[in-house]
Amino acid sequence: MGRPGRVGRPGPHRRDGRSGALNEELDRARRGRAEETDRLLRDSFAAVAGDVETGLALAAIGGYGRSQLSPHSDVDVVLVHSDHLDPADVDARAADLWGRLWEANVPLDPAVRSLDEMERLAAADHRVAIGVVDARCVAGDAAAVVAMRSTVMAGWRRDARRQLAAVRTDRDARLERSGQLAYEAVPDLKASGGGLRDAVLLRAIAATWLVDVPAREVAQLTADLLDVRDLLHEVAGKRTDKLVPELVPDIAARLDLSPTDLDVHVRDVGRRLDHLTARAWRRLDETDRNPYRSIGSRGPVIERIVSGVGVLDGEIVLTADATPRTDPELLFRVAATAARRNLPINQASLDRMAREISWPEGPLPATTHRWLIDLLSAGRRLVPVWLQLDFAGLVDPFFPEWAGIRLRGSSSPIHRFTVDRHSLEAVVNADELNRDVARPDVLAVACLLHDIGKGAPGDHSEVGEPMAEAVARRWGFGDHDAETIGWLVRRHLLLPTIATRRDIEDPVTVTNVAEFVPDEDALDLLSALTACDARATSASAWSDWRRSLVEGLAGKVRARLRGTTTPPSDDYAGWPAHVPLPDLTMPDADLRLTATAHHDGSLVTIVVPDRQGVLADLAGALTVAGLDIRSCRSITADDVAASLWEVTRASIDATALAERIRPVLQGRQDLAQRLVYRLERDEYEPRIAVLDTHEQSATLLQVRTLDRRGLVWTVCRTISALGHHIRSAHLSTYGDEARDVFYVTDDDGAALDDDAAQVLRTAVSDALA
């Protein structure tokens, strides 16, 4: 596992390696671009070098130095000169040379350095030294380039430990920004961990002569990534390293792969490069270990932890009495100990377990079950251990369903990670909430399994329920616990979906949700799973606004389960209890407006004379004022309408906003001119649906379409034009798609009949399209 292999040999969980005419064509194209650039640079250098015969040379560095030019790559060069040449004369020639090349549209990234300058800069900045690893002479005095490279590389090796410490810190910061290529939703082929920069880093580590690096395997994996980046540049028509989802189908077609296969292939290449980088760091650490460690008659003395498991040189290892062939529980003892102590597992020990462990039929014994739960309860320390097990092929034997989500990208733009890494992050989050639930072990396993259905066709929640139950029973949970885990997987989207798309102030909504929840313990688990899932998705998935809605709904469901719900006033049903009811007498002027901070946005209360279409006008006015609307609800009393708007802006001047709204209410501003939006031909059509709900007191109109300015106003205006009323609206945005739900009633405050609802659906669809 992880050993270098020949071209075309599949590794663990990866497709066959590079082969075929297209790969060779892409290789030739990269070399051809470099050779053509060489010719152009040599001609331009000859025109400006003049009578300088020695001590002046043009060197290619970085990707250009390696002849790895993608269609829109920068061309990194250094005009290097001996110290005896006049710096002013060199600068003048450099300016002439750069000007000629820029006129020829060469995407140049140039520098001018003397040999002494290069030596000083490389000693002070590891990035300069790493760039010189692949330096080659393009034009001029080759001896000057050889001298530069020799001097810099000698310094790199001499000062390798200090330089590599800085490299490691720099890489950690880079991964904080760009994540890991294997697991980011939108991976960066260059900057992400396991990307092209790590491939360059491995070459630089090898150049220190401190440890060996499998050069052939690194070269193969690098070429795989370069093939994809070349096609990415061609498809995008510009320099980019981000493998954005919309470009994947075109790239995959060029490689004769499905989009999913391409995505998994790229992520697997990144995972393998990341593994090689981690292994190189561990080997470097080994060179620093204490040479005076304890040595017994049979070799180094291992600190024994539990049966078969010990610690040696900062790694978890198998002890001499370990018997993985007859003791499958050993895997979990090793993994849980590694996570508990925050240490890596020795590669030889992983390889041995991968060769010898086989899993018996039937549920895990109680002791094995406890070790597994210990591993899943390790918090953040779980992740590196699980990834080590997975790369070694040790997860599939006890959890074959994992293969269906391994390295699988998410279809939702709100997700930051792949499905497998997202599931692990959810388990990490569960460690922080284990005191909020009666069964932390059930929560941890539900977090790991909540998206397991995404590896199979169909609705992942429905598909995942029986899969999760089967896994739970196999892992030693009893029937009741397994059914609870299955129920959590089936219902893990219930609270966020209802909270963001329904009126949680409507008692019918709360009643409907409570029917799905058996008791308060189950509600606690479901609430915690919702938080773990959302926090693992992205910051926007668990914003203050979303969190408050979910927690508000959970609180109301809890009250319903306890039988302590207070019936709302019939007159003002739906107005949030935590928001003071405004004065519903006729306003002194034509408008009364207040604004208060609320979570990460504001609540705006508006009281105006009631009339048909006033809610649509207010929606349009708020949009023209530059506010993004999250939700609205309205009540009427006699001839007065009060509406409550939740908007995203945290600080609002109520007086100024009222002045922006007043011209719209008075008919002095044409909203149609400001807000009408025409869909372009290549944009998808809106999807409008009347939701089939149980015992709902209003017609629920769902709008899924491209999010854009004036969307809420367009829908509200259409509803009002048909003579209907909007009791509330609940707006959500996922990526560039709006998913909004409007509660619509007739003049009597009741739901529309079926015919009227379908007329409304058609009218809104036409208005948006």
PDB file of C-alpha atoms in Angstrom, residues 522-691:
ATOM      1  CA  ALA A 522     -34.828  11.591  20.192  1.00  0.00           C
ATOM      2  CA  LEU A 523     -35.357  15.343  19.718  1.00  0.00           C
ATOM      3  CA  ASP A 524     -32.084  16.051  21.550  1.00  0.00           C
ATOM      4  CA  LEU A 525     -30.235  13.635  19.267  1.00  0.00           C
ATOM      5  CA  LEU A 526     -31.885  15.046  16.150  1.00  0.00           C
ATOM      6  CA  SER A 527     -31.097  18.633  17.169  1.00  0.00           C
ATOM      7  CA  ALA A 528     -27.473  17.741  17.903  1.00  0.00           C
ATOM      8  CA  LEU A 529     -27.120  15.848  14.614  1.00  0.00           C
ATOM      9  CA  THR A 530     -28.547  18.861  12.766  1.00  0.00           C
ATOM     10  CA  ALA A 531     -25.947  21.141  14.353  1.00  0.00           C
ATOM     11  CA  CYS A 532     -23.082  18.707  13.672  1.00  0.00           C
ATOM     12  CA  ASP A 533     -24.156  18.258  10.048  1.00  0.00           C
ATOM     13  CA  ALA A 534     -24.608  21.984   9.379  1.00  0.00           C
ATOM     14  CA  ARG A 535     -21.322  23.016  11.021  1.00  0.00           C
ATOM     15  CA  ALA A 536     -19.507  20.363   8.970  1.00  0.00           C
ATOM     16  CA  THR A 537     -21.110  21.724   5.796  1.00  0.00           C
ATOM     17  CA  SER A 538     -19.966  25.357   5.885  1.00  0.00           C
ATOM     18  CA  ALA A 539     -20.215  28.519   7.972  1.00  0.00           C
ATOM     19  CA  SER A 540     -23.235  29.735   5.999  1.00  0.00           C
ATOM     20  CA  ALA A 541     -25.082  26.473   6.660  1.00  0.00           C
ATOM     21  CA  TRP A 542     -25.005  27.227  10.396  1.00  0.00           C
ATOM     22  CA  SER A 543     -25.230  31.001  10.449  1.00  0.00           C
ATOM     23  CA  ASP A 544     -26.798  32.724  13.428  1.00  0.00           C
ATOM     24  CA  TRP A 545     -29.982  33.014  11.400  1.00  0.00           C
ATOM     25  CA  ARG A 546     -30.241  29.334  10.499  1.00  0.00           C
ATOM     26  CA  ARG A 547     -29.225  28.259  13.987  1.00  0.00           C
ATOM     27  CA  SER A 548     -31.888  30.473  15.572  1.00  0.00           C
ATOM     28  CA  LEU A 549     -34.581  29.067  13.281  1.00  0.00           C
ATOM     29  CA  VAL A 550     -33.624  25.453  13.989  1.00  0.00           C
ATOM     30  CA  GLU A 551     -33.348  26.027  17.733  1.00  0.00           C
ATOM     31  CA  GLY A 552     -36.640  27.944  17.707  1.00  0.00           C
ATOM     32  CA  LEU A 553     -38.410  25.088  15.946  1.00  0.00           C
ATOM     33  CA  ALA A 554     -36.847  22.502  18.263  1.00  0.00           C
ATOM     34  CA  GLY A 555     -37.989  24.503  21.285  1.00  0.00           C
ATOM     35  CA  LYS A 556     -41.554  24.636  20.012  1.00  0.00           C
ATOM     36  CA  VAL A 557     -41.547  20.895  19.234  1.00  0.00           C
ATOM     37  CA  ARG A 558     -40.202  20.210  22.745  1.00  0.00           C
ATOM     38  CA  ALA A 559     -43.049  22.235  24.234  1.00  0.00           C
ATOM     39  CA  ARG A 560     -45.548  20.299  22.119  1.00  0.00           C
ATOM     40  CA  LEU A 561     -44.071  16.966  23.265  1.00  0.00           C
ATOM     41  CA  ARG A 562     -44.379  18.133  26.881  1.00  0.00           C
ATOM     42  CA  GLY A 563     -47.915  19.400  26.317  1.00  0.00           C
ATOM     43  CA  THR A 564     -46.993  22.916  27.450  1.00  0.00           C
ATOM     44  CA  THR A 565     -47.740  24.797  24.216  1.00  0.00           C
ATOM     45  CA  THR A 566     -49.712  28.014  24.696  1.00  0.00           C
ATOM     46  CA  PRO A 567     -52.378  28.414  21.992  1.00  0.00           C
ATOM     47  CA  PRO A 568     -51.775  31.571  19.955  1.00  0.00           C
ATOM     48  CA  SER A 569     -54.234  34.406  19.740  1.00  0.00           C
ATOM     49  CA  ASP A 570     -56.558  33.857  16.790  1.00  0.00           C
ATOM     50  CA  ASP A 571     -56.317  37.523  15.856  1.00  0.00           C
ATOM     51  CA  TYR A 572     -52.546  37.630  15.462  1.00  0.00           C
ATOM     52  CA  ALA A 573     -51.598  33.988  14.831  1.00  0.00           C
ATOM     53  CA  GLY A 574     -48.173  33.678  13.325  1.00  0.00           C
ATOM     54  CA  TRP A 575     -46.620  36.806  14.837  1.00  0.00           C
ATOM     55  CA  PRO A 576     -43.419  35.671  16.649  1.00  0.00           C
ATOM     56  CA  ALA A 577     -43.795  35.625  20.414  1.00  0.00           C
ATOM     57  CA  HIS A 578     -40.325  37.131  20.954  1.00  0.00           C
ATOM     58  CA  VAL A 579     -41.156  40.228  18.854  1.00  0.00           C
ATOM     59  CA  PRO A 580     -43.361  42.901  20.436  1.00  0.00           C
ATOM     60  CA  LEU A 581     -46.670  43.336  18.654  1.00  0.00           C
ATOM     61  CA  PRO A 582     -46.699  46.783  16.988  1.00  0.00           C
ATOM     62  CA  ASP A 583     -49.356  49.413  17.512  1.00  0.00           C
ATOM     63  CA  LEU A 584     -52.095  48.422  15.041  1.00  0.00           C
ATOM     64  CA  THR A 585     -53.949  51.713  15.060  1.00  0.00           C
ATOM     65  CA  MET A 586     -53.804  53.774  11.881  1.00  0.00           C
ATOM     66  CA  PRO A 587     -50.334  55.347  11.659  1.00  0.00           C
ATOM     67  CA  ASP A 588     -50.135  59.115  12.069  1.00  0.00           C
ATOM     68  CA  ALA A 589     -48.473  59.365   8.676  1.00  0.00           C
ATOM     69  CA  ASP A 590     -48.561  56.858   5.838  1.00  0.00           C
ATOM     70  CA  LEU A 591     -45.806  54.722   7.323  1.00  0.00           C
ATOM     71  CA  ARG A 592     -44.401  53.661  10.710  1.00  0.00           C
ATOM     72  CA  LEU A 593     -41.089  51.731  10.714  1.00  0.00           C
ATOM     73  CA  THR A 594     -38.740  50.366  13.385  1.00  0.00           C
ATOM     74  CA  ALA A 595     -35.555  48.316  13.014  1.00  0.00           C
ATOM     75  CA  THR A 596     -33.756  46.205  15.631  1.00  0.00           C
ATOM     76  CA  ALA A 597     -30.660  44.019  15.459  1.00  0.00           C
ATOM     77  CA  HIS A 598     -31.423  40.290  15.241  1.00  0.00           C
ATOM     78  CA  HIS A 599     -28.673  37.631  15.154  1.00  0.00           C
ATOM     79  CA  ASP A 600     -26.480  38.534  12.158  1.00  0.00           C
ATOM     80  CA  GLY A 601     -29.131  40.756  10.552  1.00  0.00           C
ATOM     81  CA  SER A 602     -32.107  42.944  11.513  1.00  0.00           C
ATOM     82  CA  LEU A 603     -35.849  42.793  12.075  1.00  0.00           C
ATOM     83  CA  VAL A 604     -37.766  45.565  10.353  1.00  0.00           C
ATOM     84  CA  THR A 605     -41.361  46.190  11.472  1.00  0.00           C
ATOM     85  CA  ILE A 606     -43.527  48.238   9.100  1.00  0.00           C
ATOM     86  CA  VAL A 607     -47.087  49.457   9.787  1.00  0.00           C
ATOM     87  CA  VAL A 608     -49.030  50.959   6.845  1.00  0.00           C
ATOM     88  CA  PRO A 609     -52.637  51.384   5.703  1.00  0.00           C
ATOM     89  CA  ASP A 610     -53.815  48.056   4.317  1.00  0.00           C
ATOM     90  CA  ARG A 611     -54.529  47.625   0.608  1.00  0.00           C
ATOM     91  CA  GLN A 612     -54.173  44.955  -2.035  1.00  0.00           C
ATOM     92  CA  GLY A 613     -50.538  44.554  -3.106  1.00  0.00           C
ATOM     93  CA  VAL A 614     -48.961  46.498  -0.236  1.00  0.00           C
ATOM     94  CA  LEU A 615     -46.732  43.545   0.756  1.00  0.00           C
ATOM     95  CA  ALA A 616     -45.396  43.301  -2.798  1.00  0.00           C
ATOM     96  CA  ASP A 617     -44.633  47.039  -2.801  1.00  0.00           C
ATOM     97  CA  LEU A 618     -42.790  46.752   0.497  1.00  0.00           C
ATOM     98  CA  ALA A 619     -40.771  43.776  -0.805  1.00  0.00           C
ATOM     99  CA  GLY A 620     -39.785  45.777  -3.860  1.00  0.00           C
ATOM    100  CA  ALA A 621     -38.975  48.880  -1.832  1.00  0.00           C
ATOM    101  CA  LEU A 622     -36.716  46.960   0.543  1.00  0.00           C
ATOM    102  CA  THR A 623     -34.936  45.387  -2.416  1.00  0.00           C
ATOM    103  CA  VAL A 624     -34.408  48.774  -4.082  1.00  0.00           C
ATOM    104  CA  ALA A 625     -33.018  49.984  -0.748  1.00  0.00           C
ATOM    105  CA  GLY A 626     -30.340  47.283  -1.039  1.00  0.00           C
ATOM    106  CA  LEU A 627     -31.641  44.848   1.573  1.00  0.00           C
ATOM    107  CA  ASP A 628     -31.639  41.061   1.163  1.00  0.00           C
ATOM    108  CA  ILE A 629     -34.837  39.578   2.602  1.00  0.00           C
ATOM    109  CA  ARG A 630     -34.752  36.349   4.594  1.00  0.00           C
ATOM    110  CA  SER A 631     -38.375  36.141   5.660  1.00  0.00           C
ATOM    111  CA  CYS A 632     -41.508  38.185   6.099  1.00  0.00           C
ATOM    112  CA  ARG A 633     -44.850  37.774   7.811  1.00  0.00           C
ATOM    113  CA  SER A 634     -47.871  40.032   7.998  1.00  0.00           C
ATOM    114  CA  ILE A 635     -51.042  40.567  10.024  1.00  0.00           C
ATOM    115  CA  THR A 636     -53.955  42.933   9.502  1.00  0.00           C
ATOM    116  CA  ALA A 637     -56.390  44.663  11.836  1.00  0.00           C
ATOM    117  CA  ASP A 638     -59.247  46.619  10.331  1.00  0.00           C
ATOM    118  CA  ASP A 639     -57.560  48.804   7.702  1.00  0.00           C
ATOM    119  CA  VAL A 640     -54.007  48.510   9.061  1.00  0.00           C
ATOM    120  CA  ALA A 641     -51.318  46.072   7.872  1.00  0.00           C
ATOM    121  CA  ALA A 642     -48.278  45.244   9.975  1.00  0.00           C
ATOM    122  CA  SER A 643     -45.396  43.283   8.472  1.00  0.00           C
ATOM    123  CA  LEU A 644     -42.189  41.926   9.977  1.00  0.00           C
ATOM    124  CA  TRP A 645     -39.182  41.576   7.692  1.00  0.00           C
ATOM    125  CA  GLU A 646     -35.987  39.735   8.546  1.00  0.00           C
ATOM    126  CA  VAL A 647     -33.100  41.111   6.472  1.00  0.00           C
ATOM    127  CA  THR A 648     -29.397  40.344   6.315  1.00  0.00           C
ATOM    128  CA  ARG A 649     -28.021  43.816   7.109  1.00  0.00           C
ATOM    129  CA  ALA A 650     -27.015  44.150  10.760  1.00  0.00           C
ATOM    130  CA  SER A 651     -27.270  47.939  11.120  1.00  0.00           C
ATOM    131  CA  ILE A 652     -30.196  49.903   9.699  1.00  0.00           C
ATOM    132  CA  ASP A 653     -31.140  53.572   9.980  1.00  0.00           C
ATOM    133  CA  ALA A 654     -34.927  53.355  10.370  1.00  0.00           C
ATOM    134  CA  THR A 655     -35.528  56.992   9.378  1.00  0.00           C
ATOM    135  CA  ALA A 656     -33.441  56.706   6.206  1.00  0.00           C
ATOM    136  CA  LEU A 657     -35.086  53.412   5.257  1.00  0.00           C
ATOM    137  CA  ALA A 658     -38.557  54.870   5.707  1.00  0.00           C
ATOM    138  CA  GLU A 659     -37.645  57.678   3.314  1.00  0.00           C
ATOM    139  CA  ARG A 660     -36.524  55.085   0.739  1.00  0.00           C
ATOM    140  CA  ILE A 661     -39.807  53.172   1.055  1.00  0.00           C
ATOM    141  CA  ARG A 662     -42.231  56.098   1.046  1.00  0.00           C
ATOM    142  CA  PRO A 663     -41.930  56.958  -2.714  1.00  0.00           C
ATOM    143  CA  VAL A 664     -42.826  53.354  -3.608  1.00  0.00           C
ATOM    144  CA  LEU A 665     -45.935  53.346  -1.421  1.00  0.00           C
ATOM    145  CA  GLN A 666     -47.001  56.685  -2.873  1.00  0.00           C
ATOM    146  CA  GLY A 667     -46.622  55.393  -6.451  1.00  0.00           C
ATOM    147  CA  ARG A 668     -43.795  57.800  -7.292  1.00  0.00           C
ATOM    148  CA  GLN A 669     -41.293  55.038  -8.127  1.00  0.00           C
ATOM    149  CA  ASP A 670     -41.778  52.408 -10.825  1.00  0.00           C
ATOM    150  CA  LEU A 671     -40.566  49.123  -9.374  1.00  0.00           C
ATOM    151  CA  ALA A 672     -40.987  47.270 -12.664  1.00  0.00           C
ATOM    152  CA  GLN A 673     -38.316  49.473 -14.232  1.00  0.00           C
ATOM    153  CA  ARG A 674     -35.904  48.764 -11.398  1.00  0.00           C
ATOM    154  CA  LEU A 675     -36.539  45.105 -10.700  1.00  0.00           C
ATOM    155  CA  VAL A 676     -37.765  43.156 -13.734  1.00  0.00           C
ATOM    156  CA  TYR A 677     -35.232  40.459 -14.625  1.00  0.00           C
ATOM    157  CA  ARG A 678     -35.143  38.486 -17.868  1.00  0.00           C
ATOM    158  CA  LEU A 679     -33.771  34.954 -17.831  1.00  0.00           C
ATOM    159  CA  GLU A 680     -31.101  34.318 -20.430  1.00  0.00           C
ATOM    160  CA  ARG A 681     -31.513  31.361 -22.763  1.00  0.00           C
ATOM    161  CA  ASP A 682     -28.845  29.257 -21.046  1.00  0.00           C
ATOM    162  CA  GLU A 683     -30.234  29.723 -17.526  1.00  0.00           C
ATOM    163  CA  TYR A 684     -32.464  27.019 -16.114  1.00  0.00           C
ATOM    164  CA  GLU A 685     -36.198  27.536 -15.879  1.00  0.00           C
ATOM    165  CA  PRO A 686     -37.895  28.232 -12.534  1.00  0.00           C
ATOM    166  CA  ARG A 687     -39.539  25.306 -10.755  1.00  0.00           C
ATOM    167  CA  ILE A 688     -42.760  26.283  -9.024  1.00  0.00           C
ATOM    168  CA  ALA A 689     -44.730  23.782  -6.950  1.00  0.00           C
ATOM    169  CA  VAL A 690     -47.746  23.722  -4.664  1.00  0.00           C
ATOM    170  CA  LEU A 691     -46.569  21.616  -1.740  1.00  0.00           C
TER     171      LEU A 691
END
